[in-house]
mmCIF file of C-alpha atoms and ligand atoms in Angstrom:
data_model
loop_
_atom_site.group_PDB
_atom_site.id
_atom_site.type_symbol
_atom_site.label_atom_id
_atom_site.label_comp_id
_atom_site.label_asym_id
_atom_site.label_seq_id
_atom_site.Cartn_x
_atom_site.Cartn_y
_atom_site.Cartn_z
ATOM 1 C CA PRO Y 23 15.365 5.976 22.437
ATOM 2 C CA ILE Y 24 13.387 4.349 25.201
ATOM 3 C CA VAL Y 25 12.270 0.856 24.030
ATOM 4 C CA GLU Y 26 8.900 -0.137 25.413
ATOM 5 C CA GLY Y 27 7.554 -3.864 25.635
ATOM 6 C CA LYS Y 28 10.088 -6.650 25.822
ATOM 7 C CA PRO Y 29 13.685 -5.757 26.643
ATOM 8 C CA SER Y 30 16.195 -6.568 23.791
ATOM 9 C CA PRO Y 31 19.665 -7.411 24.571
ATOM 10 C CA PHE Y 32 20.838 -5.779 21.457
ATOM 11 C CA ALA Y 33 21.141 -1.957 21.174
ATOM 12 C CA VAL Y 34 19.249 0.154 18.659
ATOM 13 C CA PRO Y 35 21.329 0.182 15.633
ATOM 14 C CA ALA Y 36 22.479 3.654 14.465
ATOM 15 C CA GLY Y 37 19.980 5.586 12.143
ATOM 16 C CA CYS Y 38 17.014 3.411 13.583
ATOM 17 C CA PHE Y 39 13.992 4.105 15.624
ATOM 18 C CA ALA Y 40 12.788 1.486 18.092
ATOM 19 C CA LEU Y 41 8.911 1.449 17.846
ATOM 20 C CA SER Y 42 6.478 0.140 20.099
ATOM 21 C CA VAL Y 43 3.679 -2.359 18.597
ATOM 22 C CA ARG Y 44 0.236 -0.958 19.264
ATOM 23 C CA GLU Y 45 -1.860 -3.343 17.305
ATOM 24 C CA VAL Y 46 -1.683 -6.595 15.314
ATOM 25 C CA GLN Y 47 -4.478 -8.007 13.127
ATOM 26 C CA HIS Y 48 -4.321 -11.290 11.245
ATOM 27 C CA TYR Y 49 -6.437 -11.734 8.058
ATOM 28 C CA THR Y 50 -5.202 -15.292 6.585
ATOM 29 C CA ASP Y 51 -2.343 -17.493 7.151
ATOM 30 C CA ARG Y 52 -0.579 -15.328 4.403
ATOM 31 C CA LEU Y 53 -1.447 -11.786 5.510
ATOM 32 C CA PHE Y 54 -1.547 -9.476 8.658
ATOM 33 C CA ARG Y 55 -1.555 -5.822 9.571
ATOM 34 C CA PHE Y 56 0.232 -4.187 12.396
ATOM 35 C CA ARG Y 57 0.334 -0.603 13.841
ATOM 36 C CA VAL Y 58 3.429 1.002 15.645
ATOM 37 C CA SER Y 59 3.932 4.165 17.696
ATOM 38 C CA ARG Y 60 5.267 7.117 15.530
ATOM 39 C CA PRO Y 61 8.268 9.219 16.668
ATOM 40 C CA ARG Y 62 7.378 13.093 16.717
ATOM 41 C CA GLU Y 63 10.220 13.812 14.454
ATOM 42 C CA PHE Y 64 9.455 11.146 11.896
ATOM 43 C CA ARG Y 65 8.096 12.855 8.596
ATOM 44 C CA PHE Y 66 7.158 11.108 5.344
ATOM 45 C CA ARG Y 67 5.007 11.665 2.288
ATOM 46 C CA SER Y 68 1.943 9.446 1.795
ATOM 47 C CA GLY Y 69 2.797 6.606 -0.301
ATOM 48 C CA GLU Y 70 6.298 6.240 0.813
ATOM 49 C CA PHE Y 71 8.135 3.151 2.247
ATOM 50 C CA VAL Y 72 10.640 2.568 4.943
ATOM 51 C CA MET Y 73 12.886 -0.448 5.973
ATOM 52 C CA ILE Y 74 11.803 -2.484 8.885
ATOM 53 C CA GLY Y 75 13.583 -4.995 11.066
ATOM 54 C CA LEU Y 76 13.349 -6.769 14.451
ATOM 55 C CA PRO Y 77 15.926 -5.967 17.217
ATOM 56 C CA ASN Y 78 16.352 -9.545 18.344
ATOM 57 C CA ALA Y 79 19.552 -10.202 16.422
ATOM 58 C CA GLU Y 80 23.169 -8.862 16.468
ATOM 59 C CA LYS Y 81 22.667 -8.025 12.669
ATOM 60 C CA PRO Y 82 18.937 -7.325 11.946
ATOM 61 C CA VAL Y 83 17.295 -8.304 8.792
ATOM 62 C CA PHE Y 84 15.558 -5.315 7.195
ATOM 63 C CA ARG Y 85 12.804 -5.241 4.500
ATOM 64 C CA ALA Y 86 11.319 -2.600 2.649
ATOM 65 C CA TYR Y 87 7.500 -1.744 3.757
ATOM 66 C CA SER Y 88 5.157 0.793 2.510
ATOM 67 C CA ILE Y 89 3.669 2.954 5.043
ATOM 68 C CA ALA Y 90 -0.016 2.080 4.980
ATOM 69 C CA SER Y 91 -1.194 4.930 7.232
ATOM 70 C CA PRO Y 92 -1.527 8.396 5.888
ATOM 71 C CA ALA Y 93 1.032 11.350 6.667
ATOM 72 C CA TRP Y 94 -1.288 13.058 9.154
ATOM 73 C CA ASP Y 95 -1.660 9.702 11.299
ATOM 74 C CA GLU Y 96 -0.215 9.599 14.986
ATOM 75 C CA GLU Y 97 0.814 5.882 14.501
ATOM 76 C CA LEU Y 98 2.224 3.969 11.693
ATOM 77 C CA GLU Y 99 0.514 1.135 9.840
ATOM 78 C CA PHE Y 100 1.961 -1.838 7.778
ATOM 79 C CA PHE Y 101 0.304 -4.547 5.690
ATOM 80 C CA SER Y 102 2.499 -7.809 5.473
ATOM 81 C CA ILE Y 103 2.680 -11.013 3.826
ATOM 82 C CA LYS Y 104 3.997 -14.060 5.972
ATOM 83 C CA VAL Y 105 6.517 -15.686 3.793
ATOM 84 C CA PRO Y 106 7.273 -19.361 5.212
ATOM 85 C CA ASP Y 107 10.952 -19.268 6.225
ATOM 86 C CA GLY Y 108 11.220 -15.753 5.130
ATOM 87 C CA PRO Y 109 14.282 -14.172 7.039
ATOM 88 C CA LEU Y 110 12.038 -11.316 8.337
ATOM 89 C CA THR Y 111 8.383 -12.336 8.100
ATOM 90 C CA GLU Y 112 8.701 -15.665 9.600
ATOM 91 C CA HIS Y 113 9.626 -13.702 13.025
ATOM 92 C CA LEU Y 114 7.799 -10.537 12.332
ATOM 93 C CA GLN Y 115 4.371 -12.556 11.968
ATOM 94 C CA LYS Y 116 4.797 -13.375 15.520
ATOM 95 C CA ILE Y 117 4.803 -9.832 16.980
ATOM 96 C CA ARG Y 118 2.329 -8.771 19.626
ATOM 97 C CA GLU Y 119 1.300 -5.624 21.106
ATOM 98 C CA GLY Y 120 3.884 -4.188 23.393
ATOM 99 C CA ASP Y 121 6.831 -5.650 21.287
ATOM 100 C CA THR Y 122 9.511 -3.625 19.669
ATOM 101 C CA ILE Y 123 10.384 -3.261 15.909
ATOM 102 C CA LEU Y 124 13.051 -1.233 14.224
ATOM 103 C CA MET Y 125 12.612 1.242 11.637
ATOM 104 C CA ARG Y 126 15.260 3.082 9.571
ATOM 105 C CA LYS Y 127 14.818 6.838 9.759
ATOM 106 C CA LYS Y 128 14.615 7.670 6.016
ATOM 107 C CA PRO Y 129 11.441 7.136 4.004
ATOM 108 C CA THR Y 130 11.531 7.004 0.101
ATOM 109 C CA GLY Y 131 9.588 6.034 -2.705
ATOM 110 C CA THR Y 132 8.134 6.971 -6.078
ATOM 111 C CA LEU Y 133 4.336 6.249 -5.232
ATOM 112 C CA VAL Y 134 3.750 10.008 -4.083
ATOM 113 C CA ASN Y 135 1.390 12.792 -5.405
ATOM 114 C CA ASP Y 136 4.697 14.879 -6.090
ATOM 115 C CA ALA Y 137 5.695 12.378 -8.918
ATOM 116 C CA LEU Y 138 2.292 12.771 -10.919
ATOM 117 C CA GLU Y 139 0.784 15.770 -12.641
ATOM 118 C CA PRO Y 140 -2.773 16.654 -11.444
ATOM 119 C CA GLY Y 141 -5.507 14.792 -13.363
ATOM 120 C CA LYS Y 142 -9.187 14.017 -13.432
ATOM 121 C CA ARG Y 143 -8.702 10.449 -12.490
ATOM 122 C CA LEU Y 144 -6.117 8.502 -10.462
ATOM 123 C CA TRP Y 145 -6.016 4.808 -11.005
ATOM 124 C CA MET Y 146 -4.368 2.724 -8.303
ATOM 125 C CA PHE Y 147 -3.372 -0.661 -9.558
ATOM 126 C CA SER Y 148 -2.585 -2.962 -6.706
ATOM 127 C CA THR Y 149 -2.099 -6.679 -6.147
ATOM 128 C CA GLY Y 150 -1.677 -8.438 -2.766
ATOM 129 C CA THR Y 151 0.155 -6.419 -0.168
ATOM 130 C CA GLY Y 152 0.634 -3.868 -3.004
ATOM 131 C CA ILE Y 153 -2.490 -2.098 -1.737
ATOM 132 C CA ALA Y 154 -0.549 -0.782 1.297
ATOM 133 C CA PRO Y 155 1.065 2.524 -0.061
ATOM 134 C CA PHE Y 156 -2.610 3.256 -1.523
ATOM 135 C CA ALA Y 157 -4.135 2.810 1.975
ATOM 136 C CA SER Y 158 -2.022 5.763 2.850
ATOM 137 C CA LEU Y 159 -2.793 7.890 -0.024
ATOM 138 C CA ILE Y 160 -6.669 7.523 -0.142
ATOM 139 C CA ARG Y 161 -6.575 8.545 3.468
ATOM 140 C CA ASP Y 162 -4.631 11.833 2.570
ATOM 141 C CA PRO Y 163 -6.789 14.812 1.648
ATOM 142 C CA GLU Y 164 -3.876 15.984 -0.529
ATOM 143 C CA THR Y 165 -4.618 13.043 -2.900
ATOM 144 C CA TYR Y 166 -8.249 14.515 -3.405
ATOM 145 C CA ASP Y 167 -6.916 18.117 -3.774
ATOM 146 C CA LYS Y 168 -4.758 16.761 -6.850
ATOM 147 C CA PHE Y 169 -7.121 14.195 -8.417
ATOM 148 C CA GLY Y 170 -10.701 14.432 -9.151
ATOM 149 C CA THR Y 171 -11.819 10.587 -8.701
ATOM 150 C CA LEU Y 172 -9.575 7.865 -7.317
ATOM 151 C CA ILE Y 173 -10.081 4.387 -8.353
ATOM 152 C CA LEU Y 174 -8.435 1.740 -6.272
ATOM 153 C CA THR Y 175 -8.205 -1.756 -7.725
ATOM 154 C CA HIS Y 176 -7.064 -4.509 -5.723
ATOM 155 C CA GLY Y 177 -6.339 -8.002 -7.218
ATOM 156 C CA CYS Y 178 -5.948 -11.083 -4.808
ATOM 157 C CA ARG Y 179 -6.168 -14.750 -5.284
ATOM 158 C CA LEU Y 180 -8.829 -15.456 -2.823
ATOM 159 C CA VAL Y 181 -11.813 -13.324 -1.300
ATOM 160 C CA ASP Y 182 -10.475 -13.522 2.107
ATOM 161 C CA GLU Y 183 -7.443 -11.763 0.980
ATOM 162 C CA LEU Y 184 -9.466 -8.641 0.230
ATOM 163 C CA LYS Y 185 -10.710 -8.077 3.649
ATOM 164 C CA TYR Y 186 -7.859 -5.527 4.537
ATOM 165 C CA GLY Y 187 -8.841 -3.312 1.531
ATOM 166 C CA GLN Y 188 -12.734 -3.933 2.149
ATOM 167 C CA ASP Y 189 -12.223 -2.799 5.882
ATOM 168 C CA LEU Y 190 -10.218 0.197 5.047
ATOM 169 C CA VAL Y 191 -12.610 1.515 2.359
ATOM 170 C CA ALA Y 192 -15.648 0.834 4.625
ATOM 171 C CA ALA Y 193 -13.912 2.763 7.598
ATOM 172 C CA LEU Y 194 -12.943 5.740 5.436
ATOM 173 C CA ARG Y 195 -16.418 6.266 4.231
ATOM 174 C CA GLU Y 196 -17.548 6.321 8.004
ATOM 175 C CA ASP Y 197 -14.729 8.702 8.883
ATOM 176 C CA PRO Y 198 -15.780 11.955 10.474
ATOM 177 C CA LEU Y 199 -12.965 13.773 9.355
ATOM 178 C CA ILE Y 200 -12.399 12.790 5.769
ATOM 179 C CA GLY Y 201 -15.625 10.626 5.089
ATOM 180 C CA GLU Y 202 -17.251 13.561 3.270
ATOM 181 C CA LEU Y 203 -14.323 14.314 1.177
ATOM 182 C CA VAL Y 204 -14.338 10.780 -0.132
ATOM 183 C CA GLU Y 205 -17.857 10.548 -0.902
ATOM 184 C CA GLY Y 206 -18.606 9.880 -4.616
ATOM 185 C CA ARG Y 207 -14.850 10.401 -5.365
ATOM 186 C CA LEU Y 208 -13.465 6.883 -4.241
ATOM 187 C CA ILE Y 209 -14.210 3.962 -6.142
ATOM 188 C CA HIS Y 210 -12.965 0.399 -4.876
ATOM 189 C CA TYR Y 211 -12.687 -2.239 -7.527
ATOM 190 C CA PRO Y 212 -11.608 -5.587 -5.922
ATOM 191 C CA THR Y 213 -11.154 -8.746 -8.269
ATOM 192 C CA VAL Y 214 -10.283 -12.229 -7.429
ATOM 193 C CA THR Y 215 -8.364 -14.824 -9.657
ATOM 194 C CA ARG Y 216 -8.686 -18.184 -8.014
ATOM 195 C CA GLU Y 217 -12.640 -18.505 -6.695
ATOM 196 C CA PRO Y 218 -15.879 -16.964 -7.619
ATOM 197 C CA PHE Y 219 -16.472 -13.257 -6.799
ATOM 198 C CA GLU Y 220 -18.303 -10.274 -8.110
ATOM 199 C CA HIS Y 221 -15.181 -9.339 -10.088
ATOM 200 C CA GLN Y 222 -12.987 -11.913 -11.417
ATOM 201 C CA GLY Y 223 -9.663 -11.911 -13.354
ATOM 202 C CA ARG Y 224 -6.267 -10.323 -13.315
ATOM 203 C CA ILE Y 225 -6.608 -6.428 -13.577
ATOM 204 C CA THR Y 226 -4.325 -6.585 -16.644
ATOM 205 C CA ASP Y 227 -6.888 -8.991 -18.341
ATOM 206 C CA LEU Y 228 -9.572 -6.564 -17.351
ATOM 207 C CA ILE Y 229 -7.871 -3.484 -18.762
ATOM 208 C CA THR Y 230 -7.100 -5.104 -21.787
ATOM 209 C CA SER Y 231 -10.602 -6.561 -22.593
ATOM 210 C CA GLY Y 232 -12.108 -3.211 -21.351
ATOM 211 C CA LYS Y 233 -14.251 -4.823 -18.789
ATOM 212 C CA LEU Y 234 -12.830 -2.835 -16.099
ATOM 213 C CA PHE Y 235 -14.051 0.397 -17.709
ATOM 214 C CA GLU Y 236 -17.188 -1.075 -18.662
ATOM 215 C CA ASP Y 237 -17.927 -2.156 -15.012
ATOM 216 C CA LEU Y 238 -17.340 1.385 -13.755
ATOM 217 C CA GLY Y 239 -18.948 2.950 -16.717
ATOM 218 C CA LEU Y 240 -15.842 5.060 -17.449
ATOM 219 C CA SER Y 241 -13.811 5.689 -20.576
ATOM 220 C CA ARG Y 242 -10.591 3.991 -21.219
ATOM 221 C CA MET Y 243 -7.326 5.425 -19.783
ATOM 222 C CA GLY Y 244 -5.709 8.180 -21.813
ATOM 223 C CA PRO Y 245 -2.901 10.819 -21.110
ATOM 224 C CA GLU Y 246 -5.283 13.832 -21.048
ATOM 225 C CA ASP Y 247 -7.265 12.828 -17.973
ATOM 226 C CA ASP Y 248 -5.869 9.803 -16.342
ATOM 227 C CA ARG Y 249 -2.879 9.297 -13.975
ATOM 228 C CA ALA Y 250 -1.865 5.957 -12.636
ATOM 229 C CA MET Y 251 0.262 4.283 -9.654
ATOM 230 C CA ILE Y 252 1.196 0.605 -9.738
ATOM 231 C CA CYS Y 253 2.318 -1.476 -6.772
ATOM 232 C CA GLY Y 254 2.331 -5.472 -6.899
ATOM 233 C CA SER Y 255 4.711 -8.385 -7.888
ATOM 234 C CA MET Y 256 7.358 -7.907 -10.527
ATOM 235 C CA ALA Y 257 5.165 -9.656 -13.245
ATOM 236 C CA MET Y 258 2.170 -7.534 -12.381
ATOM 237 C CA LEU Y 259 4.347 -4.235 -12.585
ATOM 238 C CA LYS Y 260 5.784 -5.167 -15.849
ATOM 239 C CA ASP Y 261 2.497 -5.875 -17.386
ATOM 240 C CA THR Y 262 0.546 -3.033 -16.103
ATOM 241 C CA LYS Y 263 3.223 -0.616 -16.910
ATOM 242 C CA GLU Y 264 3.047 -1.908 -20.511
ATOM 243 C CA LEU Y 265 -0.594 -1.214 -20.496
ATOM 244 C CA CYS Y 266 -0.148 2.442 -19.199
ATOM 245 C CA LEU Y 267 2.404 2.853 -22.013
ATOM 246 C CA SER Y 268 -0.038 1.553 -24.535
ATOM 247 C CA HIS Y 269 -2.665 3.807 -23.292
ATOM 248 C CA GLY Y 270 -0.354 6.728 -23.847
ATOM 249 C CA LEU Y 271 0.741 7.493 -20.357
ATOM 250 C CA GLU Y 272 4.224 8.542 -19.671
ATOM 251 C CA GLU Y 273 6.264 7.381 -16.489
ATOM 252 C CA GLY Y 274 7.011 9.890 -13.898
ATOM 253 C CA ALA Y 275 9.516 10.513 -11.084
ATOM 254 C CA ASN Y 276 9.852 12.783 -8.038
ATOM 255 C CA ASN Y 277 11.977 15.037 -9.956
ATOM 256 C CA LYS Y 278 9.952 14.727 -13.367
ATOM 257 C CA PRO Y 279 6.303 14.450 -12.612
ATOM 258 C CA ALA Y 280 4.321 12.690 -15.466
ATOM 259 C CA GLN Y 281 1.337 10.410 -15.800
ATOM 260 C CA PHE Y 282 2.121 7.123 -14.202
ATOM 261 C CA VAL Y 283 4.645 5.757 -11.573
ATOM 262 C CA VAL Y 284 5.652 2.342 -10.445
ATOM 263 C CA GLU Y 285 6.694 0.647 -7.273
ATOM 264 C CA ARG Y 286 7.212 -3.021 -6.241
ATOM 265 C CA ALA Y 287 5.430 -4.678 -3.481
ATOM 266 C CA PHE Y 288 8.624 -5.559 -1.739
ATOM 267 C CA VAL Y 289 8.680 -8.410 0.551
ATOM 268 C CA ASP Y 290 8.679 -11.817 -1.411
HETATM 269 P P1 A2P J 3 -3.314 -15.350 -10.549
HETATM 270 O O1 A2P J 3 -4.036 -16.016 -9.522
HETATM 271 O O2 A2P J 3 -3.860 -15.470 -12.041
HETATM 272 O O3 A2P J 3 -1.794 -15.670 -10.230
HETATM 273 P P2 A2P J 3 0.333 -13.001 -5.941
HETATM 274 O O4 A2P J 3 -0.124 -13.431 -4.497
HETATM 275 O O5 A2P J 3 0.822 -14.234 -6.806
HETATM 276 O O6 A2P J 3 1.204 -11.883 -5.746
HETATM 277 O O7 A2P J 3 -1.061 -12.660 -6.869
HETATM 278 C C1 A2P J 3 -1.792 -11.662 -6.432
HETATM 279 C C2 A2P J 3 -2.847 -11.531 -7.416
HETATM 280 O O8 A2P J 3 -2.085 -10.881 -8.538
HETATM 281 C C3 A2P J 3 -3.394 -12.820 -8.034
HETATM 282 O O9 A2P J 3 -4.804 -12.594 -8.167
HETATM 283 C C4 A2P J 3 -2.666 -13.096 -9.302
HETATM 284 O O10 A2P J 3 -3.515 -13.522 -10.248
HETATM 285 C C5 A2P J 3 -2.337 -11.593 -9.704
HETATM 286 N N1 A2P J 3 -1.248 -11.672 -10.679
HETATM 287 C C6 A2P J 3 -0.132 -12.287 -10.663
HETATM 288 N N2 A2P J 3 0.620 -12.030 -11.812
HETATM 289 C C7 A2P J 3 0.077 -10.954 -12.438
HETATM 290 C C8 A2P J 3 0.163 -10.096 -13.404
HETATM 291 N N3 A2P J 3 1.468 -10.355 -14.236
HETATM 292 N N4 A2P J 3 -0.556 -9.160 -13.818
HETATM 293 C C9 A2P J 3 -1.554 -8.852 -13.290
HETATM 294 N N5 A2P J 3 -2.046 -9.652 -12.057
HETATM 295 C C10 A2P J 3 -1.446 -10.667 -11.830
#
């Protein structure tokens, strides 16, 4: 493959694409987003993840990243944390437009429409960068074919950390192609735990107390009408999964669609 931008002294490893960075946006000292070119032959399902690395080492370090852009997009988008001294993100956070990143060719993952039965409501429970796969799914018309209403919850420590999701939803509502489809069918519920905000507290506590459902004017989740996808830290996954089970939902997989699925927000 032809590597645009800075030349790398290292060859592109077998099974990898070398992709050109098109855009980088920093939100806080802990969060940023970037977009890269998409090879024509690269196919994935909205909600899947890939392995990402940098070409500036003999043995590049790879980490799993959910693709935040939908399957129809011409570019690929990623939403990343910056881990101090993190083997990959310490360097990745410095990328600029024109630089090159590596991406393994095979996408995979469980947060895909195929792993769920159709339903009236799809709950997308995320914390931190766990919003990334949902950024893909809420931009994919297929998700609106399969579920009546999408509820995207995003829990963060601080208000500034919500910005990626807020910008995303605002842009989607204005989108000339998919804006109309989204109208009245996408609910965004951001919540913050460490400073004052319109909605406060962990999503798990808001489910348990019932405040989430009260705030939205919706009934509690149940196996008949509701489907859920969960993406966040290990602790968040465990606790939210318990709540899905206690509401009578069954865990699904690609080869056995059911009522909820779980995937970890990988980089930590
Ligand atoms: P808290 O501030 O109470 O820790 P992190 O950046 O650590 O991944 O956290 C992102 C958000 O997820 C924070 O609002 C955090 O709340 C929340 N959180 C952490 N652990 C859990 C959990 N087990 N269940 C639900 N939310 C959680």
